Every structure is written in C-alpha cells, then in structure tokens.
Amino acid sequence: MGGYGSGRHGHKHTAEHYRSIDANKMKRSGNLTEGASGQWQWLREGETIAQIDYMTRKGYLELSYRYRETGNEWEPVIEHVRLSDVPRHFGGVQTYFKCPAVVDGRACNRQVSKLYAGGRYFLCRHCYNLAYYSQSEDRADRMLRRANKIRVALAGERGTANWIAPKPKGMWQRTYQRKRFEIGWCENQADVWFIEKYSHFLSMDERRMFFDD
Ligand SMILES: [Zn+2]
C-alpha cells in the first residue's frame, strides 16, 4: 500500500472543502500513469479531515482508506475505479473514471472526471445524489411509520388523510397533546423530504410556497 511519499511517483495532495478526486488533475500531475501511487489528503483549516492512499494499476485506480459510519468502528475500504481513455477531438486522450457504483443491481459505469466521497465509496455526482435521496426516503418512511404507530395506539386510523383520534379515556391531556405533536412533527418531516425530492416538479408558485424563494 502506497503510504505518504512511499511511491516512486508519490505525491501529497491537498484540496479544501470538497472530498472529490479529479481525473484531469491526477492525469496532469502524472498520477494516472501505471505504477504511480501516493496519498491524498483533505484539509479544513489546516487540519487533515480525510486521507486516502491511491495506486494506479493497469486500467484502474486502487483507492484504499478507512471509513466509519456514524456510531460504528473504522473499517478498511479498498475501491477499484476503472479508467477509460477517450481520444480527444484534436488529438491526445482524455482519461475518465468509470463510476464504480452499483445502484439497484445495475452498475453505473458513467464516464466522469470527478468522483465524490458521499459515504463509504467514491461515486459520481449522479449516484451520490441518488444515495442521498434514497436515504431521505428511508428517513421519510421511518417518520411516517412512527406517526402511524402513535395514530393506531390512540385507536385512530393510519395516514395523514385521517383525523387523529380523540383523547382516550384515562389519558392525561398533556400526554395526549405530546402525542399529537409527535404525529404532526413526524408527518411534517416526511413532507419536507418528499417536497425536496420532487421540488423540480413543482410550479414556481408552489416552490415559493414551500421554499420561500
Ligand atoms: Zn455513478
């Protein structure tokens, strides 16, 4: 594994803010040449917030780093990113990454110049957005399930189209109000995600209504 400066063409790189890798930059600095290796670091205010080791093999780039999901242990990740050389119009070749993501059983394989670290893997912008949305969708589902559970516990019907059941006999008014509030809060959260996801379908008036812009 190519640690910092250990490769023959070893380089240390820094890029602020975006955790992405750029095929054009790597190509220009000779790091997509077979055998090149080094380490890439991301800094924020002078502090290293993330780092990966890379090594260029025949036809692919090997990335190795550690990743930690919130609340879990650090785990080693090795990601292989295929490289694709496309002849340029006016001579020479442009090297692209082929996005290694597999979404719903289908490989993405898009040819892109940049891959982003949105989670465990480096993915193209498109897949990164998909992952973000499906996460939001899971969260929205969870929120609705939680709201429905309380609705049913109050002897009412599931779903936002129904009234919340009146206060059951023997339940404290304060408890009942808290449960009503929780139902409203969960359903509202689910709405926010839903609207974010489908905001591009909204009319200008609707956008103004929801987003105030
Ligand atoms: Zn992709």
PDB file of C-alpha atoms and ligand atoms in Angstrom:
ATOM      1  CA  MET A   1       0.000   0.000   0.000  1.00  0.00           C
ATOM      2  CA  GLY A   2       1.448   3.346  -1.004  1.00  0.00           C
ATOM      3  CA  GLY A   3       1.708   5.450   2.103  1.00  0.00           C
ATOM      4  CA  TYR A   4       2.622   9.069   2.048  1.00  0.00           C
ATOM      5  CA  GLY A   5       5.555   9.645  -0.296  1.00  0.00           C
ATOM      6  CA  SER A   6       6.350   5.956  -0.472  1.00  0.00           C
ATOM      7  CA  GLY A   7       5.608   5.515  -4.172  1.00  0.00           C
ATOM      8  CA  ARG A   8       8.051   6.146  -6.949  1.00  0.00           C
ATOM      9  CA  HIS A   9       5.811   8.938  -8.185  1.00  0.00           C
ATOM     10  CA  GLY A  10       4.499   9.628  -4.717  1.00  0.00           C
ATOM     11  CA  HIS A  11       2.815  12.937  -4.119  1.00  0.00           C
ATOM     12  CA  LYS A  12       0.874  14.516  -1.355  1.00  0.00           C
ATOM     13  CA  HIS A  13      -2.151  16.487  -2.416  1.00  0.00           C
ATOM     14  CA  THR A  14      -4.486  18.774  -0.661  1.00  0.00           C
ATOM     15  CA  ALA A  15      -7.890  20.027  -1.692  1.00  0.00           C
ATOM     16  CA  GLU A  16     -10.090  22.086   0.559  1.00  0.00           C
ATOM     17  CA  HIS A  17     -13.805  21.615   1.135  1.00  0.00           C
ATOM     18  CA  TYR A  18     -14.776  19.048  -1.475  1.00  0.00           C
ATOM     19  CA  ARG A  19     -13.878  15.474  -0.879  1.00  0.00           C
ATOM     20  CA  SER A  20     -13.522  14.533  -4.503  1.00  0.00           C
ATOM     21  CA  ILE A  21     -10.899  13.145  -6.817  1.00  0.00           C
ATOM     22  CA  ASP A  22     -10.337  14.704 -10.216  1.00  0.00           C
ATOM     23  CA  ALA A  23      -9.105  12.650 -13.172  1.00  0.00           C
ATOM     24  CA  ASN A  24      -7.816  15.714 -15.046  1.00  0.00           C
ATOM     25  CA  LYS A  25      -5.750  16.923 -12.119  1.00  0.00           C
ATOM     26  CA  MET A  26      -4.373  13.466 -11.446  1.00  0.00           C
ATOM     27  CA  LYS A  27      -3.550  12.981 -15.100  1.00  0.00           C
ATOM     28  CA  ARG A  28      -1.736  16.322 -15.341  1.00  0.00           C
ATOM     29  CA  SER A  29       0.424  15.512 -12.341  1.00  0.00           C
ATOM     30  CA  GLY A  30       1.277  12.074 -13.721  1.00  0.00           C
ATOM     31  CA  ASN A  31      -0.659  10.127 -11.105  1.00  0.00           C
ATOM     32  CA  LEU A  32      -2.732   8.102 -13.536  1.00  0.00           C
ATOM     33  CA  THR A  33       0.386   6.538 -15.018  1.00  0.00           C
ATOM     34  CA  GLU A  34       0.641   2.829 -14.255  1.00  0.00           C
ATOM     35  CA  GLY A  35       2.645   2.324 -11.084  1.00  0.00           C
ATOM     36  CA  ALA A  36       2.079   5.795  -9.681  1.00  0.00           C
ATOM     37  CA  SER A  37       1.000   5.930  -6.062  1.00  0.00           C
ATOM     38  CA  GLY A  38       0.677   8.351  -3.222  1.00  0.00           C
ATOM     39  CA  GLN A  39      -1.646   9.811  -0.709  1.00  0.00           C
ATOM     40  CA  TRP A  40      -4.402  12.370  -0.987  1.00  0.00           C
ATOM     41  CA  GLN A  41      -5.429  14.477   1.969  1.00  0.00           C
ATOM     42  CA  TRP A  42      -8.312  16.845   2.574  1.00  0.00           C
ATOM     43  CA  LEU A  43      -7.744  19.717   4.909  1.00  0.00           C
ATOM     44  CA  ARG A  44     -10.044  22.002   6.774  1.00  0.00           C
ATOM     45  CA  GLU A  45      -8.409  24.970   8.447  1.00  0.00           C
ATOM     46  CA  GLY A  46      -5.060  23.231   8.285  1.00  0.00           C
ATOM     47  CA  GLU A  47      -6.316  20.005   9.877  1.00  0.00           C
ATOM     48  CA  THR A  48      -6.431  16.729   7.973  1.00  0.00           C
ATOM     49  CA  ILE A  49     -10.070  15.621   7.888  1.00  0.00           C
ATOM     50  CA  ALA A  50      -9.646  12.699   5.499  1.00  0.00           C
ATOM     51  CA  GLN A  51      -6.948  10.889   3.606  1.00  0.00           C
ATOM     52  CA  ILE A  52      -6.702   8.100   1.087  1.00  0.00           C
ATOM     53  CA  ASP A  53      -3.890   6.132  -0.476  1.00  0.00           C
ATOM     54  CA  TYR A  54      -4.025   5.519  -4.173  1.00  0.00           C
ATOM     55  CA  MET A  55      -2.140   3.364  -6.625  1.00  0.00           C
ATOM     56  CA  THR A  56      -2.585   3.334 -10.381  1.00  0.00           C
ATOM     57  CA  ARG A  57      -2.663  -0.149 -11.852  1.00  0.00           C
ATOM     58  CA  LYS A  58      -3.162  -1.277 -15.411  1.00  0.00           C
ATOM     59  CA  GLY A  59      -6.534   0.163 -16.403  1.00  0.00           C
ATOM     60  CA  TYR A  60      -7.727   1.040 -12.926  1.00  0.00           C
ATOM     61  CA  LEU A  61      -7.064   3.136  -9.894  1.00  0.00           C
ATOM     62  CA  GLU A  62      -6.963   1.481  -6.498  1.00  0.00           C
ATOM     63  CA  LEU A  63      -8.096   3.615  -3.576  1.00  0.00           C
ATOM     64  CA  SER A  64      -7.588   2.471  -0.009  1.00  0.00           C
ATOM     65  CA  TYR A  65      -8.776   4.287   3.061  1.00  0.00           C
ATOM     66  CA  ARG A  66     -10.690   3.865   6.262  1.00  0.00           C
ATOM     67  CA  TYR A  67     -14.339   4.658   6.635  1.00  0.00           C
ATOM     68  CA  ARG A  68     -16.567   4.938   9.653  1.00  0.00           C
ATOM     69  CA  GLU A  69     -20.326   5.078   9.680  1.00  0.00           C
ATOM     70  CA  THR A  70     -21.780   7.157  12.484  1.00  0.00           C
ATOM     71  CA  GLY A  71     -21.506   5.161  15.697  1.00  0.00           C
ATOM     72  CA  ASN A  72     -19.562   2.271  14.141  1.00  0.00           C
ATOM     73  CA  GLU A  73     -15.921   1.188  14.113  1.00  0.00           C
ATOM     74  CA  TRP A  74     -13.433   2.295  11.475  1.00  0.00           C
ATOM     75  CA  GLU A  75     -13.174  -0.221   8.681  1.00  0.00           C
ATOM     76  CA  PRO A  76     -10.725  -0.559   5.801  1.00  0.00           C
ATOM     77  CA  VAL A  77     -12.134   0.056   2.333  1.00  0.00           C
ATOM     78  CA  ILE A  78     -10.494  -0.763  -0.977  1.00  0.00           C
ATOM     79  CA  GLU A  79     -12.186   0.612  -4.040  1.00  0.00           C
ATOM     80  CA  HIS A  80     -11.227  -0.094  -7.638  1.00  0.00           C
ATOM     81  CA  VAL A  81     -12.092   2.572 -10.164  1.00  0.00           C
ATOM     82  CA  ARG A  82     -11.721   1.656 -13.810  1.00  0.00           C
ATOM     83  CA  LEU A  83     -10.011   4.182 -16.042  1.00  0.00           C
ATOM     84  CA  SER A  84     -11.109   4.875 -19.566  1.00  0.00           C
ATOM     85  CA  ASP A  85      -9.054   6.680 -22.211  1.00  0.00           C
ATOM     86  CA  VAL A  86     -11.147   8.513 -24.765  1.00  0.00           C
ATOM     87  CA  PRO A  87      -9.457  10.069 -27.820  1.00  0.00           C
ATOM     88  CA  ARG A  88      -9.850  13.811 -27.917  1.00  0.00           C
ATOM     89  CA  HIS A  89     -11.202  15.655 -30.936  1.00  0.00           C
ATOM     90  CA  PHE A  90      -7.965  17.498 -31.518  1.00  0.00           C
ATOM     91  CA  GLY A  91      -5.512  14.791 -30.566  1.00  0.00           C
ATOM     92  CA  GLY A  92      -4.401  13.194 -27.342  1.00  0.00           C
ATOM     93  CA  VAL A  93      -6.608  11.258 -24.945  1.00  0.00           C
ATOM     94  CA  GLN A  94      -8.752  12.271 -22.037  1.00  0.00           C
ATOM     95  CA  THR A  95      -8.825   9.909 -19.102  1.00  0.00           C
ATOM     96  CA  TYR A  96     -12.094   9.385 -17.257  1.00  0.00           C
ATOM     97  CA  PHE A  97     -13.079   7.454 -14.183  1.00  0.00           C
ATOM     98  CA  LYS A  98     -15.815   4.902 -14.653  1.00  0.00           C
ATOM     99  CA  CYS A  99     -18.146   5.287 -11.698  1.00  0.00           C
ATOM    100  CA  PRO A 100     -17.962   2.009  -9.708  1.00  0.00           C
ATOM    101  CA  ALA A 101     -21.375   2.387  -8.089  1.00  0.00           C
ATOM    102  CA  VAL A 102     -23.925  -0.389  -8.272  1.00  0.00           C
ATOM    103  CA  VAL A 103     -27.395   1.007  -7.703  1.00  0.00           C
ATOM    104  CA  ASP A 104     -30.355  -1.385  -7.537  1.00  0.00           C
ATOM    105  CA  GLY A 105     -28.206  -4.137  -9.027  1.00  0.00           C
ATOM    106  CA  ARG A 106     -27.145  -2.035 -12.019  1.00  0.00           C
ATOM    107  CA  ALA A 107     -23.593  -0.788 -12.486  1.00  0.00           C
ATOM    108  CA  CYS A 108     -23.384   2.918 -13.114  1.00  0.00           C
ATOM    109  CA  ASN A 109     -20.215   2.946 -15.258  1.00  0.00           C
ATOM    110  CA  ARG A 110     -20.682   6.603 -16.213  1.00  0.00           C
ATOM    111  CA  GLN A 111     -17.513   8.195 -17.527  1.00  0.00           C
ATOM    112  CA  VAL A 112     -16.794  11.128 -15.283  1.00  0.00           C
ATOM    113  CA  SER A 113     -13.901  13.410 -14.415  1.00  0.00           C
ATOM    114  CA  LYS A 114     -14.802  13.646 -10.763  1.00  0.00           C
ATOM    115  CA  LEU A 115     -15.802  11.189  -8.081  1.00  0.00           C
ATOM    116  CA  TYR A 116     -17.160  12.308  -4.729  1.00  0.00           C
ATOM    117  CA  ALA A 117     -16.916  10.753  -1.301  1.00  0.00           C
ATOM    118  CA  GLY A 118     -20.504  10.931  -0.113  1.00  0.00           C
ATOM    119  CA  GLY A 119     -20.325   7.861   2.084  1.00  0.00           C
ATOM    120  CA  ARG A 120     -18.370   4.633   2.066  1.00  0.00           C
ATOM    121  CA  TYR A 121     -17.334   4.872  -1.585  1.00  0.00           C
ATOM    122  CA  PHE A 122     -16.242   7.403  -4.155  1.00  0.00           C
ATOM    123  CA  LEU A 123     -19.107   7.775  -6.619  1.00  0.00           C
ATOM    124  CA  CYS A 124     -20.104  10.076  -9.452  1.00  0.00           C
ATOM    125  CA  ARG A 125     -22.256  13.096  -8.700  1.00  0.00           C
ATOM    126  CA  HIS A 126     -25.323  11.363 -10.056  1.00  0.00           C
ATOM    127  CA  CYS A 127     -25.020   8.277  -7.835  1.00  0.00           C
ATOM    128  CA  TYR A 128     -24.097  10.406  -4.862  1.00  0.00           C
ATOM    129  CA  ASN A 129     -27.380  12.288  -5.263  1.00  0.00           C
ATOM    130  CA  LEU A 130     -29.324   9.052  -5.628  1.00  0.00           C
ATOM    131  CA  ALA A 131     -27.843   7.743  -2.398  1.00  0.00           C
ATOM    132  CA  TYR A 132     -28.770  10.978  -0.677  1.00  0.00           C
ATOM    133  CA  TYR A 133     -32.344  10.773  -1.880  1.00  0.00           C
ATOM    134  CA  SER A 134     -32.868   7.130  -1.002  1.00  0.00           C
ATOM    135  CA  GLN A 135     -31.524   7.864   2.471  1.00  0.00           C
ATOM    136  CA  SER A 136     -34.041  10.680   2.752  1.00  0.00           C
ATOM    137  CA  GLU A 137     -36.751   8.379   1.525  1.00  0.00           C
ATOM    138  CA  ASP A 138     -35.893   5.805   4.193  1.00  0.00           C
ATOM    139  CA  ARG A 139     -35.998   8.532   6.765  1.00  0.00           C
ATOM    140  CA  ALA A 140     -39.344   9.813   5.489  1.00  0.00           C
ATOM    141  CA  ASP A 141     -40.726   6.254   5.621  1.00  0.00           C
ATOM    142  CA  ARG A 142     -39.497   5.825   9.162  1.00  0.00           C
ATOM    143  CA  MET A 143     -41.143   9.094  10.155  1.00  0.00           C
ATOM    144  CA  LEU A 144     -44.478   8.060   8.666  1.00  0.00           C
ATOM    145  CA  ARG A 145     -44.307   4.651  10.333  1.00  0.00           C
ATOM    146  CA  ARG A 146     -43.647   6.315  13.669  1.00  0.00           C
ATOM    147  CA  ALA A 147     -46.577   8.671  13.163  1.00  0.00           C
ATOM    148  CA  ASN A 148     -48.864   5.785  12.186  1.00  0.00           C
ATOM    149  CA  LYS A 149     -47.850   3.783  15.231  1.00  0.00           C
ATOM    150  CA  ILE A 150     -48.961   6.606  17.501  1.00  0.00           C
ATOM    151  CA  ARG A 151     -52.133   7.155  15.479  1.00  0.00           C
ATOM    152  CA  VAL A 152     -53.059   3.480  15.936  1.00  0.00           C
ATOM    153  CA  ALA A 153     -52.086   3.490  19.621  1.00  0.00           C
ATOM    154  CA  LEU A 154     -54.644   6.286  20.078  1.00  0.00           C
ATOM    155  CA  ALA A 155     -57.224   3.981  18.442  1.00  0.00           C
ATOM    156  CA  GLY A 156     -57.239   6.050  15.246  1.00  0.00           C
ATOM    157  CA  GLU A 157     -56.591   5.352  11.567  1.00  0.00           C
ATOM    158  CA  ARG A 158     -53.259   5.373   9.757  1.00  0.00           C
ATOM    159  CA  GLY A 159     -52.438   8.051   7.249  1.00  0.00           C
ATOM    160  CA  THR A 160     -52.257  11.802   7.102  1.00  0.00           C
ATOM    161  CA  ALA A 161     -55.687  11.996   5.418  1.00  0.00           C
ATOM    162  CA  ASN A 162     -57.363  10.857   8.640  1.00  0.00           C
ATOM    163  CA  TRP A 163     -58.158  12.788  11.774  1.00  0.00           C
ATOM    164  CA  ILE A 164     -56.082  11.985  14.800  1.00  0.00           C
ATOM    165  CA  ALA A 165     -58.313  10.073  17.253  1.00  0.00           C
ATOM    166  CA  PRO A 166     -59.750  11.989  20.220  1.00  0.00           C
ATOM    167  CA  LYS A 167     -58.088  11.635  23.608  1.00  0.00           C
ATOM    168  CA  PRO A 168     -58.652   8.131  25.018  1.00  0.00           C
ATOM    169  CA  LYS A 169     -60.363   7.974  28.402  1.00  0.00           C
ATOM    170  CA  GLY A 170     -57.881   7.989  31.240  1.00  0.00           C
ATOM    171  CA  MET A 171     -55.006   9.546  29.264  1.00  0.00           C
ATOM    172  CA  TRP A 172     -53.558  12.754  30.589  1.00  0.00           C
ATOM    173  CA  GLN A 173     -54.316  15.786  28.477  1.00  0.00           C
ATOM    174  CA  ARG A 174     -50.627  16.671  28.433  1.00  0.00           C
ATOM    175  CA  THR A 175     -49.648  13.183  27.245  1.00  0.00           C
ATOM    176  CA  TYR A 176     -52.270  13.356  24.519  1.00  0.00           C
ATOM    177  CA  GLN A 177     -51.050  16.759  23.346  1.00  0.00           C
ATOM    178  CA  ARG A 178     -47.467  15.472  23.227  1.00  0.00           C
ATOM    179  CA  LYS A 179     -48.536  12.518  21.090  1.00  0.00           C
ATOM    180  CA  ARG A 180     -50.472  14.779  18.744  1.00  0.00           C
ATOM    181  CA  PHE A 181     -47.435  16.987  18.457  1.00  0.00           C
ATOM    182  CA  GLU A 182     -45.206  14.000  17.690  1.00  0.00           C
ATOM    183  CA  ILE A 183     -47.541  12.782  14.965  1.00  0.00           C
ATOM    184  CA  GLY A 184     -47.573  16.240  13.402  1.00  0.00           C
ATOM    185  CA  TRP A 185     -43.823  16.596  13.661  1.00  0.00           C
ATOM    186  CA  CYS A 186     -43.088  13.204  12.059  1.00  0.00           C
ATOM    187  CA  GLU A 187     -45.536  13.769   9.229  1.00  0.00           C
ATOM    188  CA  ASN A 188     -44.166  17.208   8.622  1.00  0.00           C
ATOM    189  CA  GLN A 189     -40.596  15.845   8.426  1.00  0.00           C
ATOM    190  CA  ALA A 190     -41.724  13.267   5.887  1.00  0.00           C
ATOM    191  CA  ASP A 191     -43.342  16.053   3.860  1.00  0.00           C
ATOM    192  CA  VAL A 192     -40.184  18.121   3.852  1.00  0.00           C
ATOM    193  CA  TRP A 193     -38.170  15.264   2.372  1.00  0.00           C
ATOM    194  CA  PHE A 194     -40.837  14.448  -0.133  1.00  0.00           C
ATOM    195  CA  ILE A 195     -41.022  18.038  -1.294  1.00  0.00           C
ATOM    196  CA  GLU A 196     -37.235  18.319  -1.511  1.00  0.00           C
ATOM    197  CA  LYS A 197     -37.100  15.226  -3.633  1.00  0.00           C
ATOM    198  CA  TYR A 198     -39.772  16.293  -6.068  1.00  0.00           C
ATOM    199  CA  SER A 199     -39.126  20.022  -5.966  1.00  0.00           C
ATOM    200  CA  HIS A 200     -38.217  20.029  -9.660  1.00  0.00           C
ATOM    201  CA  PHE A 201     -41.820  19.054 -10.479  1.00  0.00           C
ATOM    202  CA  LEU A 202     -43.298  21.975  -8.609  1.00  0.00           C
ATOM    203  CA  SER A 203     -44.608  25.119 -10.264  1.00  0.00           C
ATOM    204  CA  MET A 204     -42.984  28.466  -9.458  1.00  0.00           C
ATOM    205  CA  ASP A 205     -45.863  29.323  -7.118  1.00  0.00           C
ATOM    206  CA  GLU A 206     -45.577  26.044  -5.273  1.00  0.00           C
ATOM    207  CA  ARG A 207     -41.826  26.461  -4.966  1.00  0.00           C
ATOM    208  CA  ARG A 208     -42.357  29.899  -3.454  1.00  0.00           C
ATOM    209  CA  MET A 209     -44.914  28.463  -1.062  1.00  0.00           C
ATOM    210  CA  PHE A 210     -42.656  25.649   0.156  1.00  0.00           C
ATOM    211  CA  PHE A 211     -39.233  27.206  -0.097  1.00  0.00           C
ATOM    212  CA  ASP A 212     -39.942  30.888   0.176  1.00  0.00           C
ATOM    213  CA  ASP A 213     -37.720  31.771  -2.765  1.00  0.00           C
TER     214      ASP A 213
HETATM  215 ZN    ZN B   1     -22.324   6.760 -10.804  1.00  0.00          ZN
END
